[in-house]
Short mmCIF file of C-alpha atoms in Angstrom, two decimals:
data_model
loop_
_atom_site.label_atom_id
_atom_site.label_comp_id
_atom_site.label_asym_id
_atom_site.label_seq_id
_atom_site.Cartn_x
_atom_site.Cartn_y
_atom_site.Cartn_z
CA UNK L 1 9.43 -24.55 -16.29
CA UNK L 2 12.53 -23.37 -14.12
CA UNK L 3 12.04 -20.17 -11.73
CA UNK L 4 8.52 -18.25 -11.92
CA UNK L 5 9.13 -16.76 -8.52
CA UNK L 6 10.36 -13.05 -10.39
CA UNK L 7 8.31 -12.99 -13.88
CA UNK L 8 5.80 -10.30 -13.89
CA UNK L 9 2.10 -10.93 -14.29
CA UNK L 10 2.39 -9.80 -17.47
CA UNK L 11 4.75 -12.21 -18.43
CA UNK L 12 2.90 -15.44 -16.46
CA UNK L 13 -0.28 -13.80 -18.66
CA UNK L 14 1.27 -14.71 -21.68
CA UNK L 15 2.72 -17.88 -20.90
CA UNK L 16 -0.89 -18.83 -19.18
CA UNK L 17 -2.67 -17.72 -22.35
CA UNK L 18 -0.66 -19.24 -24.77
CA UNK L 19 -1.00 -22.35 -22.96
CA UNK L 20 2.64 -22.95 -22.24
CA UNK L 21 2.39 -23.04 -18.24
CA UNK L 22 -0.85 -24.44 -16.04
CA UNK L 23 -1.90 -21.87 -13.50
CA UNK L 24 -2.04 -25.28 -11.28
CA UNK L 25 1.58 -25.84 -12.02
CA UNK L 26 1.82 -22.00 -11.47
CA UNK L 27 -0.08 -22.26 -8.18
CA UNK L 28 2.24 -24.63 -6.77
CA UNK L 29 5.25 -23.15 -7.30
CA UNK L 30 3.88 -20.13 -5.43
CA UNK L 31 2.68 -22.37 -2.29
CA UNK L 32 5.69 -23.90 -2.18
CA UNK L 33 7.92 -20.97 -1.46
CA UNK L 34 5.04 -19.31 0.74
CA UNK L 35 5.72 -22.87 3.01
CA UNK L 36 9.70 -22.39 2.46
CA UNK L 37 10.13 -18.35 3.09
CA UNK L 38 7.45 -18.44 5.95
CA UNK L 39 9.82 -19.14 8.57
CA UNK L 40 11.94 -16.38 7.63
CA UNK L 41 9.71 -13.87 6.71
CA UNK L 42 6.42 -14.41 8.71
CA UNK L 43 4.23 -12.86 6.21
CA UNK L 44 1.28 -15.06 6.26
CA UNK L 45 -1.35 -15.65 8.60
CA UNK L 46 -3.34 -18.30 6.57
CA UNK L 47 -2.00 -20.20 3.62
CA UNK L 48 -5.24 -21.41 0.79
CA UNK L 49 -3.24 -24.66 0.05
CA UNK L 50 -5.87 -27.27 -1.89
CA UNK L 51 -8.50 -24.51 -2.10
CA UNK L 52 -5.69 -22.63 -4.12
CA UNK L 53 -5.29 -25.64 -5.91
CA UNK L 54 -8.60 -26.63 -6.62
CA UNK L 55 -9.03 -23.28 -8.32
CA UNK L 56 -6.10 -23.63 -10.61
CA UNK L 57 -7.41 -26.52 -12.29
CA UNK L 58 -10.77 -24.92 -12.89
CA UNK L 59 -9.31 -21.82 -14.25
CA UNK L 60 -6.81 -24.58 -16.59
CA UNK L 61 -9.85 -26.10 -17.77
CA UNK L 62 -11.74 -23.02 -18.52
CA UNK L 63 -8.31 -21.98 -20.49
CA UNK L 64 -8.13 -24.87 -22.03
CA UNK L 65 -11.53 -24.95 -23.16
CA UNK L 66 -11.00 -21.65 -24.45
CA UNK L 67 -12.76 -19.92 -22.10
CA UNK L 68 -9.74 -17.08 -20.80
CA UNK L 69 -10.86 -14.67 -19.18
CA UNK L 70 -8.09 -12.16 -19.52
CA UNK L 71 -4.78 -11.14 -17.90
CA UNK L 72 -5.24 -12.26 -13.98
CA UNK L 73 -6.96 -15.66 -15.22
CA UNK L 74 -4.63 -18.26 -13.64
CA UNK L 75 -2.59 -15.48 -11.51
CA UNK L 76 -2.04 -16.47 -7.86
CA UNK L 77 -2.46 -13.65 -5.67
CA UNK L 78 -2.35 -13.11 -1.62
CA UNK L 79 -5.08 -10.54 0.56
CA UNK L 80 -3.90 -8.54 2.97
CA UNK L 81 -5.63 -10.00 6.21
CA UNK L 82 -7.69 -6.99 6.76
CA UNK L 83 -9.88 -7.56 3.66
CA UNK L 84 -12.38 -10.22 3.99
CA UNK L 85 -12.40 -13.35 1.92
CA UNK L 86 -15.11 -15.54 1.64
CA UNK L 87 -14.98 -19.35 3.40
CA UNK L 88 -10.98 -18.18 4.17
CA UNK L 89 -10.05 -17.33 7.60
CA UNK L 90 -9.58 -13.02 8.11
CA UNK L 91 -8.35 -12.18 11.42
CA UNK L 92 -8.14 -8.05 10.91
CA UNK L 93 -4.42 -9.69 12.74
CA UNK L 94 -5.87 -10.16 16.36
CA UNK L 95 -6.33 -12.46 19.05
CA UNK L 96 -10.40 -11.62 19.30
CA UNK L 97 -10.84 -12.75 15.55
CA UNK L 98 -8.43 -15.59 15.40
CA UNK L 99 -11.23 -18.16 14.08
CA UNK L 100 -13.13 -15.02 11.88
CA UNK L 101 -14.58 -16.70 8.87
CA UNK L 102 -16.10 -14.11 6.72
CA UNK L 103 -19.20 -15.14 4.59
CA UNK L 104 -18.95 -12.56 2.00
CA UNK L 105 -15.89 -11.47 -0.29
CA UNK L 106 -14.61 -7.83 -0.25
CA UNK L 107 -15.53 -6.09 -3.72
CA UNK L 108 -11.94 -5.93 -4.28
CA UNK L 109 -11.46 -9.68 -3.59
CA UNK L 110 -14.99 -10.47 -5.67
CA UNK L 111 -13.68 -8.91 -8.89
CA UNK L 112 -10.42 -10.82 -8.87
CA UNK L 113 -12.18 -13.78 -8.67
CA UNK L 114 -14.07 -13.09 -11.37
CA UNK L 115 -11.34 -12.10 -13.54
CA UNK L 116 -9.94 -15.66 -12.31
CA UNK L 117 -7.36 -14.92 -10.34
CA UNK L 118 -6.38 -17.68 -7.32
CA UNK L 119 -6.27 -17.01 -3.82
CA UNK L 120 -3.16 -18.56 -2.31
CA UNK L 121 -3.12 -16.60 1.10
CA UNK L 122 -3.58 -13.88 3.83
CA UNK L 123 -0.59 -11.99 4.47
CA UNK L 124 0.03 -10.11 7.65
CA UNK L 125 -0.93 -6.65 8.99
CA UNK L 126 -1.14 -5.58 12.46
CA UNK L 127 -4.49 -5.22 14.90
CA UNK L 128 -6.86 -3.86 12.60
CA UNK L 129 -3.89 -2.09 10.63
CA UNK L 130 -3.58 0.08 13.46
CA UNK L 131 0.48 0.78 12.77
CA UNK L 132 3.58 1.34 10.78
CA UNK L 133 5.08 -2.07 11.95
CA UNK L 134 3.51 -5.22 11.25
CA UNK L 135 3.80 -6.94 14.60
CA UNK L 136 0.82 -8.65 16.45
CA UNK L 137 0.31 -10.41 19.83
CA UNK L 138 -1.46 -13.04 16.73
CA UNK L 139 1.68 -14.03 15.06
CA UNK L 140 4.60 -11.82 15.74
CA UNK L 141 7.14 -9.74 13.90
CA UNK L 142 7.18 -9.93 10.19
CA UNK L 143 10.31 -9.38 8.58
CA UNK L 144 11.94 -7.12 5.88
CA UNK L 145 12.47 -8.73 2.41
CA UNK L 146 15.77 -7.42 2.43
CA UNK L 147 16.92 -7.57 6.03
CA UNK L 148 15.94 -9.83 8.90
CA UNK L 149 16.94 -7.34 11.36
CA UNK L 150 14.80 -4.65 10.07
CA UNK L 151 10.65 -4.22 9.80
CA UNK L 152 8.57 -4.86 6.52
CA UNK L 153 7.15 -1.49 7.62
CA UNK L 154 3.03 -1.58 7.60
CA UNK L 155 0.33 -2.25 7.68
CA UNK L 156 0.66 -3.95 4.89
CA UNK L 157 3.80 -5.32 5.44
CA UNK L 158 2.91 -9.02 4.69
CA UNK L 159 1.09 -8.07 1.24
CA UNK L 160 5.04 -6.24 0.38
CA UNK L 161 7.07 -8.88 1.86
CA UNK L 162 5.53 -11.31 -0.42
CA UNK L 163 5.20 -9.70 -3.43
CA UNK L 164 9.37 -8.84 -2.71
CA UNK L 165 10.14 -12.44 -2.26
CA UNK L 166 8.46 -13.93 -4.93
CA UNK L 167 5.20 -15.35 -3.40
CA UNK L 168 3.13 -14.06 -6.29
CA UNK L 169 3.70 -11.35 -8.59
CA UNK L 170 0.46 -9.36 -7.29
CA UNK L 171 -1.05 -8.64 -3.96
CA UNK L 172 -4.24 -7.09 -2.50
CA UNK L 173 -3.07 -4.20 0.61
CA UNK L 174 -4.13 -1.51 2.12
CA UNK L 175 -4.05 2.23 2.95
CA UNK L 176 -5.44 4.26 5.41
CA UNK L 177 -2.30 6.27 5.66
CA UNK L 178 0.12 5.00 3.85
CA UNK L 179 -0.09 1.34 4.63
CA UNK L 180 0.23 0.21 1.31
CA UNK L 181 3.23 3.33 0.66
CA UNK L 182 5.45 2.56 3.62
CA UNK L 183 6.12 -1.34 3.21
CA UNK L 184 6.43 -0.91 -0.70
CA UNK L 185 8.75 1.94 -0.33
CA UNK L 186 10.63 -0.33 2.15
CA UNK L 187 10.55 -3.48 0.58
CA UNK L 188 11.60 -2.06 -2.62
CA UNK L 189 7.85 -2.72 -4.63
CA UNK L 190 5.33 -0.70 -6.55
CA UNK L 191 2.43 0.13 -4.02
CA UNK L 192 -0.72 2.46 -5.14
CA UNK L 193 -3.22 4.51 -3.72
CA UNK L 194 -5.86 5.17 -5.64
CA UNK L 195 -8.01 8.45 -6.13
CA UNK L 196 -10.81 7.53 -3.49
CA UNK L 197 -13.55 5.85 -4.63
CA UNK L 198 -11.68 4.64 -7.79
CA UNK L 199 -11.75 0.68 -6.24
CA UNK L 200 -14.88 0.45 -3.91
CA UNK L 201 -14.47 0.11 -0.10
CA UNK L 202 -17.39 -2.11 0.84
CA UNK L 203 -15.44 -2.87 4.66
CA UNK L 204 -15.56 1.11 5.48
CA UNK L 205 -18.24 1.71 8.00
CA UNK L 206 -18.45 5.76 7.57
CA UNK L 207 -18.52 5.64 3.66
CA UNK L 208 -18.71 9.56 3.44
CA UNK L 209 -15.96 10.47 5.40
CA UNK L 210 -13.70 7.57 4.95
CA UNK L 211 -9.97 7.69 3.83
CA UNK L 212 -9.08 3.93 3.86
CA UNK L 213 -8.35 2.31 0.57
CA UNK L 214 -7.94 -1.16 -0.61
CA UNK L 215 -5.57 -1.17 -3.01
CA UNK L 216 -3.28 -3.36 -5.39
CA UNK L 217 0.88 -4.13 -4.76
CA UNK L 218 3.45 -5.32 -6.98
CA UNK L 219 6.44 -5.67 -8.23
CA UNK L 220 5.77 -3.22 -11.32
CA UNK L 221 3.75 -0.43 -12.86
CA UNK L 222 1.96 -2.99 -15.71
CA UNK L 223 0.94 -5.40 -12.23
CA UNK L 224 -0.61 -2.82 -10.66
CA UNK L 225 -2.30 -1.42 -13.64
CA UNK L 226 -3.74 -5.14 -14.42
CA UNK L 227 -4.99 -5.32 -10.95
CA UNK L 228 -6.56 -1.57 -11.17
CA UNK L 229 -8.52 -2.28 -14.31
CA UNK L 230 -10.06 -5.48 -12.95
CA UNK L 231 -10.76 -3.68 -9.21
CA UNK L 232 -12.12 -0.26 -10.17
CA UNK L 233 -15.44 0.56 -11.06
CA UNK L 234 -18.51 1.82 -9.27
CA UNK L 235 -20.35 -0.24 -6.30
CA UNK L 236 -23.39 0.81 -4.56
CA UNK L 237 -21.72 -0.55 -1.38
CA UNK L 238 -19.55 3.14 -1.76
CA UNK L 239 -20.76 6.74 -2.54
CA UNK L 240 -17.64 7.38 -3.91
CA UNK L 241 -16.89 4.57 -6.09
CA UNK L 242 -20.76 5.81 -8.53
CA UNK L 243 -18.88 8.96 -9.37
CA UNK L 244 -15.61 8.01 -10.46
CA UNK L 245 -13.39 5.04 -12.06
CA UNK L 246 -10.43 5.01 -14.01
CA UNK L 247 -9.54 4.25 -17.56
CA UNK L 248 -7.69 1.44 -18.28
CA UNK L 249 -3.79 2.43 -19.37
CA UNK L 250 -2.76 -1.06 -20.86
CA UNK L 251 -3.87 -0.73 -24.07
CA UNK L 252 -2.16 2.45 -24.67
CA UNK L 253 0.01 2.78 -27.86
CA UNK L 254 2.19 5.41 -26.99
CA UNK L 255 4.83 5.92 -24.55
CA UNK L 256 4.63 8.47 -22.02
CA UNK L 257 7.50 10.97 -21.60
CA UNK L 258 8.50 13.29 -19.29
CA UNK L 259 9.10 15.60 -22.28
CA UNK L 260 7.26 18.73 -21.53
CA UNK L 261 5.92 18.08 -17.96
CA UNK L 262 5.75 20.12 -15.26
CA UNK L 263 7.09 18.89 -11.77
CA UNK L 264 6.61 20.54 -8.26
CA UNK L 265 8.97 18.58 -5.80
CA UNK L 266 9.51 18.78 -1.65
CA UNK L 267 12.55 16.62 -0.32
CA UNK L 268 10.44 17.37 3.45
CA UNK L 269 8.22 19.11 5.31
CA UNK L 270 9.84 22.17 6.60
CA UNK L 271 11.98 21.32 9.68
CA UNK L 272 11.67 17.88 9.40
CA UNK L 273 14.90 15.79 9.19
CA UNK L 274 16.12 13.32 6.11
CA UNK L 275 18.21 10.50 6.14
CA UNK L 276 21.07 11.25 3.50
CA UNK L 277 20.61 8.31 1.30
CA UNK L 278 17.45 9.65 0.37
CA UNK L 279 18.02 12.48 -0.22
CA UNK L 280 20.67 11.46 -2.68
CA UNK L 281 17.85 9.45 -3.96
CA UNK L 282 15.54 12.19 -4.25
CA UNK L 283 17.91 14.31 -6.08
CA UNK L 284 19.03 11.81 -8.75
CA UNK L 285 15.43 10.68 -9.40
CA UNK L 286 15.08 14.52 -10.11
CA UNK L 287 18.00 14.79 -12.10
CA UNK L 288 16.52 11.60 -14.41
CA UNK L 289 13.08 13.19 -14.80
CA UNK L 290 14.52 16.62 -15.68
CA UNK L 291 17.01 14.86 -18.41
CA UNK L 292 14.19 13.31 -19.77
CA UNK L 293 12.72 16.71 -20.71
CA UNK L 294 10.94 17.46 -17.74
CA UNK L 295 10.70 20.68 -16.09
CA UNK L 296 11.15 20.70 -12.81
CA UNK L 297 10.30 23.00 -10.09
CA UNK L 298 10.75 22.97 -6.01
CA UNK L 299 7.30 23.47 -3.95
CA UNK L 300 7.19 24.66 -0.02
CA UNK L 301 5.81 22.37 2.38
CA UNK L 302 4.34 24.55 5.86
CA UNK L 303 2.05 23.97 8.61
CA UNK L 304 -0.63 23.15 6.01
CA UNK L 305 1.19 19.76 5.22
CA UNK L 306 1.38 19.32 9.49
CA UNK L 307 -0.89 16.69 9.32
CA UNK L 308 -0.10 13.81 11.47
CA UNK L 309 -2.63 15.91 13.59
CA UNK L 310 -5.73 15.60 11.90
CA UNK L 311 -5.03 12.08 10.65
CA UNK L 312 -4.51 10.85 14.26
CA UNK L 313 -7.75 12.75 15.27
CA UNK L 314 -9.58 11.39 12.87
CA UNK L 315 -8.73 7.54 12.89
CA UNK L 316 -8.17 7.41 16.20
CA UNK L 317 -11.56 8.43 16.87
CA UNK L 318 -12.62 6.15 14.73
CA UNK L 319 -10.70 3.37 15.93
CA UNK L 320 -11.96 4.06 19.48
CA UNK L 321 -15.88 3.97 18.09
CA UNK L 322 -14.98 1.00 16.24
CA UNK L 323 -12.85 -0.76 18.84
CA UNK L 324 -13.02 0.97 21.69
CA UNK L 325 -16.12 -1.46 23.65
CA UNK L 326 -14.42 -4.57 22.29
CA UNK L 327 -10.83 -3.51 24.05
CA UNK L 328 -12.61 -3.09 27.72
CA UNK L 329 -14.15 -6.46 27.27
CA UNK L 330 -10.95 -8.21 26.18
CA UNK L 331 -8.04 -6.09 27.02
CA UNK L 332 -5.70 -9.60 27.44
CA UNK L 333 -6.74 -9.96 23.78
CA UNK L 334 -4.76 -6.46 22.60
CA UNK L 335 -1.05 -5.53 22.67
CA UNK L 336 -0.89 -2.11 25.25
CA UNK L 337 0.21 -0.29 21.82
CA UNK L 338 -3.19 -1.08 20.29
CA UNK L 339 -4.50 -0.17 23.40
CA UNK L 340 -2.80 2.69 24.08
CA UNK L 341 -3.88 4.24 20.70
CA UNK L 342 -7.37 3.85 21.19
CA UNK L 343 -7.11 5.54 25.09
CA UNK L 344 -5.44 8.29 23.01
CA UNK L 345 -8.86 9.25 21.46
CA UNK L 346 -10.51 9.89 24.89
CA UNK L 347 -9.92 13.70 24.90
CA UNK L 348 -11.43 14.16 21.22
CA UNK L 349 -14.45 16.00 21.19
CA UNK L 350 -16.76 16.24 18.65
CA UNK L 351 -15.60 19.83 17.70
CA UNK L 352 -12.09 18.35 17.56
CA UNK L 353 -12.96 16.02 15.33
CA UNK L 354 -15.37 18.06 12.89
CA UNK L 355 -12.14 20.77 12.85
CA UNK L 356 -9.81 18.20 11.57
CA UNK L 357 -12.50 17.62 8.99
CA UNK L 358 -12.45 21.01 8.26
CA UNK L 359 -8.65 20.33 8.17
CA UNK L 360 -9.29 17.81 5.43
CA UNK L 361 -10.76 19.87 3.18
CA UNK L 362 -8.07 23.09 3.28
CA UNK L 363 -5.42 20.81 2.68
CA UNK L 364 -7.14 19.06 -0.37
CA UNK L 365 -7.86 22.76 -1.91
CA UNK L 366 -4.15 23.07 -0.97
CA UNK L 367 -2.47 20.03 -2.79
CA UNK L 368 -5.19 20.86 -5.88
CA UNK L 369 -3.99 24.45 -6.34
CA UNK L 370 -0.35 23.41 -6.30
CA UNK L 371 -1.44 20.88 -9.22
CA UNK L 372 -3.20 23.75 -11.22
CA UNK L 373 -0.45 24.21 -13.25
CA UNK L 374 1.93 21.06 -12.70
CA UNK L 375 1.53 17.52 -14.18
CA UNK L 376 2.30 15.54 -10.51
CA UNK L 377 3.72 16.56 -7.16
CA UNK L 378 6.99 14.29 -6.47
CA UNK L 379 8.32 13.51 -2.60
CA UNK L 380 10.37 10.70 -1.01
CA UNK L 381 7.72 8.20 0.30
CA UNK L 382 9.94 8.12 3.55
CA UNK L 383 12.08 10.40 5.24
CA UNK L 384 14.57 7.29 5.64
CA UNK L 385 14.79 3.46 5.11
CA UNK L 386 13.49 1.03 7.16
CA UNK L 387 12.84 0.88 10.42
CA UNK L 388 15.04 -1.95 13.00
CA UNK L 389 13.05 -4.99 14.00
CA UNK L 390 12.74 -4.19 17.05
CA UNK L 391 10.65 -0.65 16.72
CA UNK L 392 8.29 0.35 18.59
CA UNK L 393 5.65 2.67 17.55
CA UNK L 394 5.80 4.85 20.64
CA UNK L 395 9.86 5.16 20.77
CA UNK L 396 11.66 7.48 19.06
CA UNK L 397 13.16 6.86 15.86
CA UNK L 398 17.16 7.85 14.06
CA UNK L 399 17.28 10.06 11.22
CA UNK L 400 20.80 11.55 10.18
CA UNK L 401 22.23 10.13 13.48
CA UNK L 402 19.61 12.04 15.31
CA UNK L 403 17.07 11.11 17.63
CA UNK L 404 13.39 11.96 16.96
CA UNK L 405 10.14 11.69 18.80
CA UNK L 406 7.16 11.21 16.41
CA UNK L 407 7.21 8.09 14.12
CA UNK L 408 4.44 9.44 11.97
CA UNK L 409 5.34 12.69 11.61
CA UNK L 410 9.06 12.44 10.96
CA UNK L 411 8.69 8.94 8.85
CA UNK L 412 6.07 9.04 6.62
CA UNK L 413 4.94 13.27 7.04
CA UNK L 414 4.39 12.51 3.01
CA UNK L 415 1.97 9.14 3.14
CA UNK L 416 -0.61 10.48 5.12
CA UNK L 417 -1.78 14.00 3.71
CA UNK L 418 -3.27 12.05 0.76
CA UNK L 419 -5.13 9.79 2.63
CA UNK L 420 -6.94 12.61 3.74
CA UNK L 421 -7.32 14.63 0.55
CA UNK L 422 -8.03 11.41 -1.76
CA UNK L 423 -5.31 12.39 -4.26
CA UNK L 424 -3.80 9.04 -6.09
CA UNK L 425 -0.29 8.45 -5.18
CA UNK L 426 2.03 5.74 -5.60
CA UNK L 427 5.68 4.15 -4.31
CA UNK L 428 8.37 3.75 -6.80
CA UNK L 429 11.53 1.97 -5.77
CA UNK L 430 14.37 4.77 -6.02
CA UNK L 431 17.62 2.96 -5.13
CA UNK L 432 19.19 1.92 -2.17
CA UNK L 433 21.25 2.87 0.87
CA UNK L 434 24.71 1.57 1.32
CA UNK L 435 23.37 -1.13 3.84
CA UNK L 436 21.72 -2.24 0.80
CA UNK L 437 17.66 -1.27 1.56
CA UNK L 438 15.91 0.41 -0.52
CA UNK L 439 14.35 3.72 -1.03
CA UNK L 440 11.06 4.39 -2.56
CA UNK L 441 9.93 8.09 -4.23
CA UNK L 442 6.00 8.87 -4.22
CA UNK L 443 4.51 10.30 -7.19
CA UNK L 444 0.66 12.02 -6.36
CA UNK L 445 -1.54 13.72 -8.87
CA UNK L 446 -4.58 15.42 -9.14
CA UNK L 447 -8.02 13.79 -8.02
CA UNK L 448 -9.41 11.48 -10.52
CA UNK L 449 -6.30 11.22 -12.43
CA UNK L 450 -5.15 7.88 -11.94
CA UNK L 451 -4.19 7.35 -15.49
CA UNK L 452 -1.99 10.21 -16.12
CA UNK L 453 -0.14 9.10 -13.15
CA UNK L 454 0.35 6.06 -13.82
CA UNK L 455 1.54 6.64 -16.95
CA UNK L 456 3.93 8.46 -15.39
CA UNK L 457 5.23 6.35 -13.16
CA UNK L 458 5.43 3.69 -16.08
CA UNK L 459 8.14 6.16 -17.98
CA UNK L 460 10.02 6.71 -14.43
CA UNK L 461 9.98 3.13 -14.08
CA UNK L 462 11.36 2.36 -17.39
CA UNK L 463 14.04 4.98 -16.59
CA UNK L 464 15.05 3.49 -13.82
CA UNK L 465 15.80 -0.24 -14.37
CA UNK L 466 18.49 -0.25 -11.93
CA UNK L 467 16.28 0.02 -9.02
CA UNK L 468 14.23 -2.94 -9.85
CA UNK L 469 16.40 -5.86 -7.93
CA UNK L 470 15.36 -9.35 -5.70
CA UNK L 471 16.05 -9.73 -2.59
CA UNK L 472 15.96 -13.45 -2.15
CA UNK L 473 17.30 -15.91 -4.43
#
């Protein structure tokens, strides 16, 4: 068969089950442009090669046997190199775990492999997914999809960069505050966060309080939705995960609308500043929704949604009880970014960080009551495209030809407030800029309502063909 790098799971499901292309053949194609786009996009740390292989041709003789397990059987698929993979190298992308070998999959991981997908790889992300950039002393700069001279955002920016280019149609990222959002949104891909505790965490170490996610990226709404129904489900490894899953919305016969629905919307954060191509975006995306039948309604955005705050007293107290022994022992090992981050969290007291806690929960009573009476809360994932190359996270940043200290706060003010209140929200490509890179719009609903959501973003998505493009040939 010719080109497989741009079919959609879906469509490589079909071929695989009707027993008109070998995952194996499959397989290769994918490790072959992984070894041919490396150089170029740096988005792997560790590529599966003959393990990859060797799993193809048991998953083609199970097929062939009839034995087919169902949509991912056959699918290649890379893990963001945060996530631990049995036997296959995880570095958490730093020098001090360079030779990590976990012994134990991820849940996430474990139920792909059940459903038979194939490993091919471990894409980047930065130390311990500390940042918005995927950079690390471990491997260095990975690279936009679209541009060389910009960032792949992060910190999952290898997981996006891949599924962009064609290195797999599906991907395992991300999200502890919009790690999975930012590189989709800037890499022009579908990227999900789930209501917590919909796909079990079994790598977060405070279970109760945690507001990291592993999560599935794409290229479409139908990926993502494969991957969800084959990673959510309750684990005892997470509280969360006993109390709440998510129906599967494949099998649906009817088409969602936006005939009827109610939409609250926010271009920004009150005083915060937005780059005018997304803006433009925003509005059109608006315009669609509301021709489509939807009503459509503008929300206010205060000091409640101020929450770069709380989110960086939270993880970066976390960070510093995770990390923070391990840094004085090997400080050569670190970049002084990663360092600098978790010196940050010195001043935190306790009281500071049981207030931003406290925080947490206002805000979450917040978003719910402003989705009392509406079907989803729409915002720009990003407050403008992607970020140059060269980035740092501690330097200011140009929004509508103005400079601005604060990379969270002013870039992604929208990613991180439902990290902290659980609320499912996902990145939909939206367009592009005139320098050609693209623009992604987050959808977020209520708690638990995964479905609905998605559904929704399925009829955006199938509204908005135009935005759906590939970057590499």
């Amino acid at each position: 068969m010719s080109d497989l790098s741009y079919l959609s799971t879906v469509e490589l499901a079909g071929l695989i089950e009707g027993k008109r292309l070998s995952p194996v053949e499959l397989t290769r194609a994918v490790l072959d442009r992984a070894e041919r786009l490396q150089p170029a996009l740096n988005c792997f740390i560790t590529l599966c090669g003959e393990a990859a292989l060797d799993a193809a041709r048991a998953a083609e003789q199970e097929i062939m046997a009839g034995r087919y397990l169902g949509p991912l059987h056959g699918i290649p698929y890379a893990v963001k190199d945060l996530v631990d993979t049995a036997r296959v190298r995880t570095t958490y992308g730093t020098v001090a775990y360079k030779d990590h070998v976990p012994t134990q999959d991820a849940v996430a991981v474990a139920r792909l492999r059940q459903a038979g997908a194939i490993l091919v790889g471990k894409t980047t992300t930065p130390e311990f997914g500390s940042q918005c950039i995927t950079r690390s002393p471990l491997f260095g700069d990975t690279r936009n999809a679209w541009s060389a001279a910009h960032s792949s955002g992060g910190s999952s920016g290898g997981a996006a960069v891949a599924v962009a280019a064609g290195i797999g149609s599906i991907g395992i990222a991300t999200d502890g505050g919009g790690s999975t959002r930012i590189p989709a949104s800037v890499n022009g891909v579908v990227g999900l966060k789930q209501s917590l505790g919909v796909v079990p965490h079994s790598q977060a170490q405070d279970a109760f309080g945690n507001q990291t996610y592993v999560t599935p990226i794409s290229r479409n709404v139908m990926d993502t939705v494969l991957m969800l129904d084959a990673m959510a489900g309750g684990d005892a490894c997470d509280p969360w995960s006993r109390a709440r899953g998510t129906a599967p919305v494949r099998d649906e016969e009817t088409v969602t609308s936006f005939h009827g629905r109610r939409i609250r919307f926010c271009l920004a954060p009150r005083g915060k500043l937005v780059e005018p191509s997304v803006r433009q975006a925003f509005m059109a995306a608006l315009k669609t929704m509301a021709a489509a039948g939807a009503q459509v309604e503008p929300f206010e955005a205060g000091e409640e949604f101020d929450v770069e705050p709380i989110w960086r007293t939270v993880n970066h107290t976390v960070w510093r009880s995770r990390f923070g022994k391990l840094v004085q022992e090997r400080p050569s090992d670190f970049s002084a970014t990663f360092i600098r981050q978790i010196e940050s969290a010195q001043h935190f007291t306790a009281a500071d960080y049981q207030e931003a806690m406290f925080s947490r929960t206002r805000l979450f009573r917040h978003v719910e009551n402003l989705l009392a009476d509406a079907d989803m809360l729409v915002t720009p994932t990003l407050l403008r495209p992607a970020l140059p190359l060269e980035q740092d996270l501690y330097s200011p940043i140009e929004i509508d030809g103005q400079r601005v200290e604060g990379i969270r706060s002013n870039w992604f003010p929208w990613t991180m407030p439902f990290n902290m209140t659980g609320n499912p929200a996902i990145s939909l490509p939206n367009g592009f800029d005139d320098a050609g890179l693209p623009i992604g719009i987050q959808f977020v609903g209520s708690l638990g309502q995964d479905k609905e959501l998605l559904k929704l973003a399925l009829a955006f998505e199938a509204l908005t063909p135009q935005h759906y493009r590939r970057p590499i040939a």
